[in-house]
Amino acid sequence: MTHALNLTLPIKQDQETLKKLQQLEAIFPTMVQPKIEEALRKSKLVHFARVLVIDNKYIQVLTEYEGSHQEYTEFFRRELTPVFAAIFGLADNMPDVNDPNGFFNFAKDHNLRALGNTTGNSTDLEGKPAGWLFSAYNHKTVEQILAALDKA
Amino acid sequence: MADIENIQALVVRSPVKPFISVLLFKLGDADAARQFLRGYAPKVPRGAAADIAGEAEYHLLFSWNGLAKLLRGHPTLDVEQGRRALEVFFTDSTQAPDSLAMARQLGFVGGSAPEGWWEGRFTSENIDLAVYACFDADRKAQALTELREAAARCGLQELTLASFDDGALAGVRPRDGRLHFGYRDGITTPDIDWSDSGRPGSVDLREILLGYPNSDYPTSPQRPGPWQDFARDGSHVALAWIHQDVATFNKFLVDESTKAPPSVPRELAQEWVAAKMLGRWRDGSPLAKFPDAPPVPPKLDNDFGYADDATGMKCPITSHMRVANGRDQALKFANQVRFPRGTPRLIRRGFSYGSPLAGAVEDGVDRGLVGLFCFARVNEQFYTVMRWLQKTDFSDTFKSIPDGLNAQDGLFGNRAFPGANAEYHVALSDGSAVNFQLRDFIRYKGVAVFLAPSMTALSVLSADF
């Protein structure tokens, strides 16, 4: 079952934070994106991922991935600690990204539910039915898709 | 370095007394509950304490609700700070084993669904305190009576279970170590490096103890302070009441024994099936070293790995031992990152309950085992192993068998788990394979997660403030 992570953080509006945001945007293509890409490619858990900034007011980390929310949070935290530190640092009440507990709670509190209803068994981090997530290939896993492509 | 004398003995060594009960309580007035603890905390053995014949042995395990009741208003241990400092999978009921978020992914579905737990008499969230008590035969009745009277005097409400004569989870440590499915238990025990010396071959104490976080083992609480001090030398303990369907298991052995290859003597065929399900012959000898027949006498060997057996010709890759503790078997990349020091480990302290099945037909008697598992991280250890029992997608090794990423632990998998592959792949030495048709052999009847506080923390919990 593929799940969506719709992590949405309000960006602090002080000058220092907005400057950090500019710096993040500047280094993203060359320094941040490759690190995320390498980790996600090796994970074979994530279908798609992107990071968005909305009017300098919100930053979003949006991914479609599989496995339970709880199971691989620690993988992402450990593998991408500096990336999450930079992103979470733009928001209020930034957790210590070295603390799995704080990291999980922060992600849980900032994950937005999509509109609509899941057509499968997808749930949010509290086990409630998730919002709608369309899958053109019936929620096949990354492993299944890669294996099918290898055979093709 | 951990202070071994500060750890409840249950965590350090296995009790040897033959009779064991686990009494579950809901606390009433906190002051009165502390009075109860002042009476029983001194009876908790420390560290590697030797057994004292004739004296009952007690261990005290607290849920988050229990801790919160006892510490509300404490001058240095603020409950709200504790809720955030301790692991969310311990303090937040939405992440508990019976929660909407967790139950399904841990395999608590179908006959193991939380709706049927604890005989429907209470929920895991109702349990504040579990008292793990061990007795010699002649002392049990009196000690249980004394315990219950003390609890009642101090306002503790016992959460009783009607299906046990004792009214509480109760059973025995079988004299020959064999549980209801006939397997000798307790052979594989992690060798914990309590002195934190880095001794080769040992398991880091941070797999088990709170209070010593580092980057490999980021246990909660992470930050130095009163809650980390409180948690230090404590261990999380999961309690699992597990029914074993012995009649179904025995019939399975008979049915599948016809698939044993010609090289297996006919009289050994059922034992061969049983061994393939666990990873050891039922007398305890490991398949990894004795794949063809059990040695006489048994060799309870624990010094082996699976690196030379990638396809499971010796020991099936979905056998219980190999799923629950993959030893040197490589994890997939994401799990290598999660577990830089290797497969998560648990200490097991269980006992058997219910009379043995006589004959081949189900007799309606409840029998099984009560498992207690000690670990430091709820989600990364206990929950992770529980997930792996239900879906073997945690290592690329499983890709070597058909639909292997949806396979299950042969013994503990719940076949009602969504997408479960109920075919059990047994690779044979000639390169062929046979498939067993898996059934449900066990059913969970109650699961809860506790903290076994250190002796120091027990003093804090017992003291008035």
mmCIF file of N, CA, C and O in Angstrom, chain A residues 1 39-47 65-68 71-76 78-79 141-144 146, chain B residues 323 326-344 380 384 387-388 391-399 404-406:
data_model
loop_
_atom_site.group_PDB
_atom_site.id
_atom_site.type_symbol
_atom_site.label_atom_id
_atom_site.label_comp_id
_atom_site.label_asym_id
_atom_site.label_seq_id
_atom_site.Cartn_x
_atom_site.Cartn_y
_atom_site.Cartn_z
ATOM 1 N N MET A 1 0.847 -1.192 0.000
ATOM 2 C CA MET A 1 0.000 0.000 0.000
ATOM 3 C C MET A 1 0.889 1.251 0.000
ATOM 4 O O MET A 1 1.764 1.385 0.845
ATOM 5 N N ALA A 39 19.601 8.728 -1.248
ATOM 6 C CA ALA A 39 19.016 7.960 -0.138
ATOM 7 C C ALA A 39 17.719 7.281 -0.571
ATOM 8 O O ALA A 39 17.490 6.100 -0.284
ATOM 9 N N LEU A 40 16.873 8.028 -1.280
ATOM 10 C CA LEU A 40 15.580 7.464 -1.665
ATOM 11 C C LEU A 40 15.751 6.356 -2.705
ATOM 12 O O LEU A 40 15.025 5.355 -2.690
ATOM 13 N N ARG A 41 16.709 6.543 -3.592
ATOM 14 C CA ARG A 41 16.927 5.501 -4.612
ATOM 15 C C ARG A 41 17.355 4.201 -3.943
ATOM 16 O O ARG A 41 16.878 3.125 -4.283
ATOM 17 N N LYS A 42 18.251 4.312 -2.985
ATOM 18 C CA LYS A 42 18.739 3.095 -2.322
ATOM 19 C C LYS A 42 17.673 2.459 -1.425
ATOM 20 O O LYS A 42 17.684 1.258 -1.180
ATOM 21 N N SER A 43 16.742 3.287 -0.967
ATOM 22 C CA SER A 43 15.740 2.759 -0.032
ATOM 23 C C SER A 43 14.772 1.787 -0.701
ATOM 24 O O SER A 43 14.284 0.851 -0.082
ATOM 25 N N LYS A 44 14.467 2.013 -1.972
ATOM 26 C CA LYS A 44 13.456 1.220 -2.697
ATOM 27 C C LYS A 44 12.119 1.203 -1.959
ATOM 28 O O LYS A 44 11.399 0.210 -1.944
ATOM 29 N N LEU A 45 11.825 2.329 -1.330
ATOM 30 C CA LEU A 45 10.568 2.482 -0.599
ATOM 31 C C LEU A 45 9.745 3.656 -1.121
ATOM 32 O O LEU A 45 8.550 3.737 -0.872
ATOM 33 N N VAL A 46 10.416 4.576 -1.804
ATOM 34 C CA VAL A 46 9.767 5.841 -2.145
ATOM 35 C C VAL A 46 9.535 5.901 -3.653
ATOM 36 O O VAL A 46 10.457 5.669 -4.436
ATOM 37 N N HIS A 47 8.304 6.227 -4.022
ATOM 38 C CA HIS A 47 7.963 6.327 -5.438
ATOM 39 C C HIS A 47 8.313 7.704 -5.985
ATOM 40 O O HIS A 47 8.941 7.821 -7.029
ATOM 41 N N TYR A 65 5.167 6.840 -0.630
ATOM 42 C CA TYR A 65 6.070 5.771 -0.200
ATOM 43 C C TYR A 65 5.260 4.606 0.337
ATOM 44 O O TYR A 65 4.042 4.700 0.508
ATOM 45 N N GLU A 66 5.949 3.518 0.626
ATOM 46 C CA GLU A 66 5.233 2.332 1.103
ATOM 47 C C GLU A 66 5.781 1.862 2.437
ATOM 48 O O GLU A 66 6.854 2.283 2.868
ATOM 49 N N GLY A 67 5.056 0.954 3.042
ATOM 50 C CA GLY A 67 5.397 0.530 4.401
ATOM 51 C C GLY A 67 4.640 1.429 5.361
ATOM 52 O O GLY A 67 4.099 2.465 4.978
ATOM 53 N N SER A 68 4.592 1.009 6.614
ATOM 54 C CA SER A 68 3.848 1.814 7.573
ATOM 55 C C SER A 68 4.586 3.125 7.845
ATOM 56 O O SER A 68 5.797 3.219 7.626
ATOM 57 N N GLU A 71 7.323 2.554 10.463
ATOM 58 C CA GLU A 71 8.434 1.624 10.283
ATOM 59 C C GLU A 71 9.706 2.285 9.790
ATOM 60 O O GLU A 71 10.796 1.984 10.278
ATOM 61 N N TYR A 72 9.601 3.197 8.840
ATOM 62 C CA TYR A 72 10.822 3.701 8.212
ATOM 63 C C TYR A 72 11.138 5.157 8.553
ATOM 64 O O TYR A 72 12.036 5.741 7.955
ATOM 65 N N THR A 73 10.404 5.731 9.497
ATOM 66 C CA THR A 73 10.714 7.103 9.912
ATOM 67 C C THR A 73 12.177 7.221 10.331
ATOM 68 O O THR A 73 12.849 8.197 10.010
ATOM 69 N N GLU A 74 12.646 6.215 11.048
ATOM 70 C CA GLU A 74 14.018 6.259 11.534
ATOM 71 C C GLU A 74 15.035 6.183 10.394
ATOM 72 O O GLU A 74 16.117 6.752 10.485
ATOM 73 N N PHE A 75 14.703 5.480 9.334
ATOM 74 C CA PHE A 75 15.606 5.440 8.178
ATOM 75 C C PHE A 75 15.768 6.848 7.607
ATOM 76 O O PHE A 75 16.890 7.321 7.394
ATOM 77 N N PHE A 76 14.643 7.529 7.392
ATOM 78 C CA PHE A 76 14.722 8.860 6.788
ATOM 79 C C PHE A 76 15.436 9.833 7.728
ATOM 80 O O PHE A 76 16.233 10.665 7.294
ATOM 81 N N ARG A 78 17.715 9.170 10.057
ATOM 82 C CA ARG A 78 19.151 8.885 10.136
ATOM 83 C C ARG A 78 19.873 9.235 8.844
ATOM 84 O O ARG A 78 20.969 9.781 8.859
ATOM 85 N N GLU A 79 19.257 8.909 7.723
ATOM 86 C CA GLU A 79 19.954 9.055 6.448
ATOM 87 C C GLU A 79 19.986 10.504 5.981
ATOM 88 O O GLU A 79 20.898 10.898 5.257
ATOM 89 N N THR A 141 4.378 -2.181 -5.358
ATOM 90 C CA THR A 141 5.519 -1.656 -4.616
ATOM 91 C C THR A 141 6.652 -1.261 -5.562
ATOM 92 O O THR A 141 6.685 -1.680 -6.732
ATOM 93 N N VAL A 142 7.567 -0.475 -5.036
ATOM 94 C CA VAL A 142 8.738 -0.083 -5.826
ATOM 95 C C VAL A 142 9.480 -1.333 -6.285
ATOM 96 O O VAL A 142 9.901 -1.436 -7.451
ATOM 97 N N GLU A 143 9.638 -2.273 -5.379
ATOM 98 C CA GLU A 143 10.340 -3.519 -5.721
ATOM 99 C C GLU A 143 9.625 -4.242 -6.867
ATOM 100 O O GLU A 143 10.269 -4.747 -7.792
ATOM 101 N N GLN A 144 8.295 -4.308 -6.800
ATOM 102 C CA GLN A 144 7.538 -5.007 -7.851
ATOM 103 C C GLN A 144 7.692 -4.291 -9.188
ATOM 104 O O GLN A 144 7.849 -4.929 -10.231
ATOM 105 N N LEU A 146 10.146 -2.256 -10.149
ATOM 106 C CA LEU A 146 11.511 -2.400 -10.665
ATOM 107 C C LEU A 146 11.735 -3.795 -11.237
ATOM 108 O O LEU A 146 12.377 -3.951 -12.288
ATOM 109 N N VAL B 323 13.808 -15.447 11.165
ATOM 110 C CA VAL B 323 13.082 -14.183 11.010
ATOM 111 C C VAL B 323 13.287 -13.302 12.251
ATOM 112 O O VAL B 323 13.574 -12.111 12.150
ATOM 113 N N GLY B 326 18.057 -12.608 12.579
ATOM 114 C CA GLY B 326 18.716 -13.002 11.333
ATOM 115 C C GLY B 326 20.221 -13.174 11.448
ATOM 116 O O GLY B 326 20.883 -13.510 10.468
ATOM 117 N N ARG B 327 20.763 -12.916 12.622
ATOM 118 C CA ARG B 327 22.211 -13.094 12.870
ATOM 119 C C ARG B 327 23.027 -12.369 11.794
ATOM 120 O O ARG B 327 22.906 -11.163 11.679
ATOM 121 N N ASP B 328 23.808 -13.104 10.998
ATOM 122 C CA ASP B 328 24.688 -12.452 10.025
ATOM 123 C C ASP B 328 24.031 -12.251 8.661
ATOM 124 O O ASP B 328 24.688 -11.884 7.699
ATOM 125 N N GLN B 329 22.735 -12.492 8.577
ATOM 126 C CA GLN B 329 22.025 -12.302 7.304
ATOM 127 C C GLN B 329 21.853 -10.799 7.060
ATOM 128 O O GLN B 329 21.416 -10.075 7.943
ATOM 129 N N ALA B 330 22.214 -10.360 5.854
ATOM 130 C CA ALA B 330 22.188 -8.924 5.570
ATOM 131 C C ALA B 330 20.764 -8.384 5.542
ATOM 132 O O ALA B 330 19.863 -9.011 4.980
ATOM 133 N N LEU B 331 20.571 -7.225 6.148
ATOM 134 C CA LEU B 331 19.300 -6.521 6.055
ATOM 135 C C LEU B 331 19.285 -5.702 4.776
ATOM 136 O O LEU B 331 20.334 -5.422 4.196
ATOM 137 N N LYS B 332 18.096 -5.280 4.348
ATOM 138 C CA LYS B 332 18.056 -4.412 3.182
ATOM 139 C C LYS B 332 18.563 -3.023 3.573
ATOM 140 O O LYS B 332 18.649 -2.700 4.770
ATOM 141 N N PHE B 333 18.858 -2.215 2.562
ATOM 142 C CA PHE B 333 19.574 -0.967 2.803
ATOM 143 C C PHE B 333 18.923 -0.104 3.882
ATOM 144 O O PHE B 333 19.593 0.376 4.804
ATOM 145 N N ALA B 334 17.614 0.100 3.767
ATOM 146 C CA ALA B 334 16.947 0.991 4.727
ATOM 147 C C ALA B 334 17.098 0.469 6.157
ATOM 148 O O ALA B 334 17.250 1.241 7.110
ATOM 149 N N ASN B 335 17.085 -0.851 6.297
ATOM 150 C CA ASN B 335 17.230 -1.416 7.646
ATOM 151 C C ASN B 335 18.684 -1.425 8.108
ATOM 152 O O ASN B 335 18.953 -1.368 9.313
ATOM 153 N N GLN B 336 19.618 -1.478 7.182
ATOM 154 C CA GLN B 336 21.025 -1.334 7.578
ATOM 155 C C GLN B 336 21.257 0.048 8.171
ATOM 156 O O GLN B 336 22.019 0.206 9.125
ATOM 157 N N VAL B 337 20.576 1.038 7.592
ATOM 158 C CA VAL B 337 20.709 2.400 8.131
ATOM 159 C C VAL B 337 20.056 2.480 9.514
ATOM 160 O O VAL B 337 20.598 3.081 10.435
ATOM 161 N N ARG B 338 18.895 1.846 9.649
ATOM 162 C CA ARG B 338 18.191 1.891 10.945
ATOM 163 C C ARG B 338 18.947 1.141 12.027
ATOM 164 O O ARG B 338 18.893 1.530 13.202
ATOM 165 N N PHE B 339 19.611 0.073 11.642
ATOM 166 C CA PHE B 339 20.264 -0.794 12.642
ATOM 167 C C PHE B 339 21.743 -0.951 12.318
ATOM 168 O O PHE B 339 22.181 -2.014 11.849
ATOM 169 N N PRO B 340 22.517 0.116 12.562
ATOM 170 C CA PRO B 340 23.930 0.069 12.170
ATOM 171 C C PRO B 340 24.723 -1.007 12.901
ATOM 172 O O PRO B 340 25.762 -1.432 12.419
ATOM 173 N N ARG B 341 24.231 -1.459 14.040
ATOM 174 C CA ARG B 341 24.965 -2.491 14.798
ATOM 175 C C ARG B 341 24.344 -3.876 14.603
ATOM 176 O O ARG B 341 24.671 -4.810 15.330
ATOM 177 N N GLY B 342 23.435 -3.986 13.636
ATOM 178 C CA GLY B 342 22.877 -5.303 13.328
ATOM 179 C C GLY B 342 21.432 -5.455 13.766
ATOM 180 O O GLY B 342 20.823 -4.557 14.339
ATOM 181 N N THR B 343 20.914 -6.624 13.486
ATOM 182 C CA THR B 343 19.517 -6.958 13.749
ATOM 183 C C THR B 343 19.115 -6.610 15.181
ATOM 184 O O THR B 343 19.861 -6.901 16.114
ATOM 185 N N PRO B 344 17.935 -6.003 15.370
ATOM 186 C CA PRO B 344 17.508 -5.689 16.742
ATOM 187 C C PRO B 344 17.341 -6.958 17.572
ATOM 188 O O PRO B 344 16.919 -7.996 17.060
ATOM 189 N N GLU B 380 11.617 0.481 17.345
ATOM 190 C CA GLU B 380 12.728 -0.036 16.565
ATOM 191 C C GLU B 380 13.092 -1.481 16.915
ATOM 192 O O GLU B 380 13.801 -2.130 16.167
ATOM 193 N N THR B 384 9.340 -3.682 15.465
ATOM 194 C CA THR B 384 10.007 -4.088 14.227
ATOM 195 C C THR B 384 9.997 -5.611 14.082
ATOM 196 O O THR B 384 9.642 -6.144 13.024
ATOM 197 N N ARG B 387 6.592 -6.783 13.186
ATOM 198 C CA ARG B 387 6.267 -6.554 11.770
ATOM 199 C C ARG B 387 6.941 -7.612 10.896
ATOM 200 O O ARG B 387 6.351 -8.122 9.943
ATOM 201 N N TRP B 388 8.179 -7.917 11.225
ATOM 202 C CA TRP B 388 8.930 -8.867 10.396
ATOM 203 C C TRP B 388 8.321 -10.264 10.451
ATOM 204 O O TRP B 388 8.418 -11.024 9.490
ATOM 205 N N LYS B 391 5.576 -10.055 7.754
ATOM 206 C CA LYS B 391 5.910 -9.736 6.359
ATOM 207 C C LYS B 391 7.428 -9.697 6.234
ATOM 208 O O LYS B 391 8.074 -8.806 6.796
ATOM 209 N N THR B 392 7.953 -10.652 5.507
ATOM 210 C CA THR B 392 9.412 -10.781 5.455
ATOM 211 C C THR B 392 9.978 -9.967 4.295
ATOM 212 O O THR B 392 10.539 -10.524 3.350
ATOM 213 N N ASP B 393 9.869 -8.672 4.436
ATOM 214 C CA ASP B 393 10.396 -7.796 3.383
ATOM 215 C C ASP B 393 11.587 -6.989 3.893
ATOM 216 O O ASP B 393 11.948 -5.981 3.299
ATOM 217 N N PHE B 394 12.168 -7.424 4.984
ATOM 218 C CA PHE B 394 13.197 -6.610 5.633
ATOM 219 C C PHE B 394 14.613 -6.950 5.178
ATOM 220 O O PHE B 394 15.562 -6.305 5.604
ATOM 221 N N SER B 395 14.734 -7.963 4.327
ATOM 222 C CA SER B 395 16.050 -8.346 3.816
ATOM 223 C C SER B 395 15.868 -8.781 2.365
ATOM 224 O O SER B 395 14.868 -9.419 2.026
ATOM 225 N N ASP B 396 16.852 -8.467 1.531
ATOM 226 C CA ASP B 396 16.769 -8.892 0.130
ATOM 227 C C ASP B 396 16.878 -10.409 -0.007
ATOM 228 O O ASP B 396 16.556 -10.961 -1.056
ATOM 229 N N THR B 397 17.296 -11.061 1.070
ATOM 230 C CA THR B 397 17.371 -12.526 1.059
ATOM 231 C C THR B 397 16.036 -13.142 0.657
ATOM 232 O O THR B 397 15.993 -14.170 -0.040
ATOM 233 N N PHE B 398 14.953 -12.525 1.077
ATOM 234 C CA PHE B 398 13.635 -13.127 0.852
ATOM 235 C C PHE B 398 13.192 -13.077 -0.613
ATOM 236 O O PHE B 398 12.229 -13.729 -0.990
ATOM 237 N N LYS B 399 13.913 -12.291 -1.414
ATOM 238 C CA LYS B 399 13.578 -12.267 -2.840
ATOM 239 C C LYS B 399 13.926 -13.594 -3.514
ATOM 240 O O LYS B 399 13.508 -13.838 -4.644
ATOM 241 N N GLY B 404 8.499 -13.895 -1.861
ATOM 242 C CA GLY B 404 9.180 -13.911 -0.561
ATOM 243 C C GLY B 404 9.025 -12.638 0.239
ATOM 244 O O GLY B 404 9.132 -12.672 1.475
ATOM 245 N N LEU B 405 8.778 -11.503 -0.416
ATOM 246 C CA LEU B 405 8.632 -10.257 0.340
ATOM 247 C C LEU B 405 7.272 -10.182 1.045
ATOM 248 O O LEU B 405 7.039 -9.277 1.839
ATOM 249 N N ASN B 406 6.391 -11.129 0.721
ATOM 250 C CA ASN B 406 5.110 -11.215 1.437
ATOM 251 C C ASN B 406 5.008 -12.501 2.257
ATOM 252 O O ASN B 406 3.927 -12.863 2.721
#
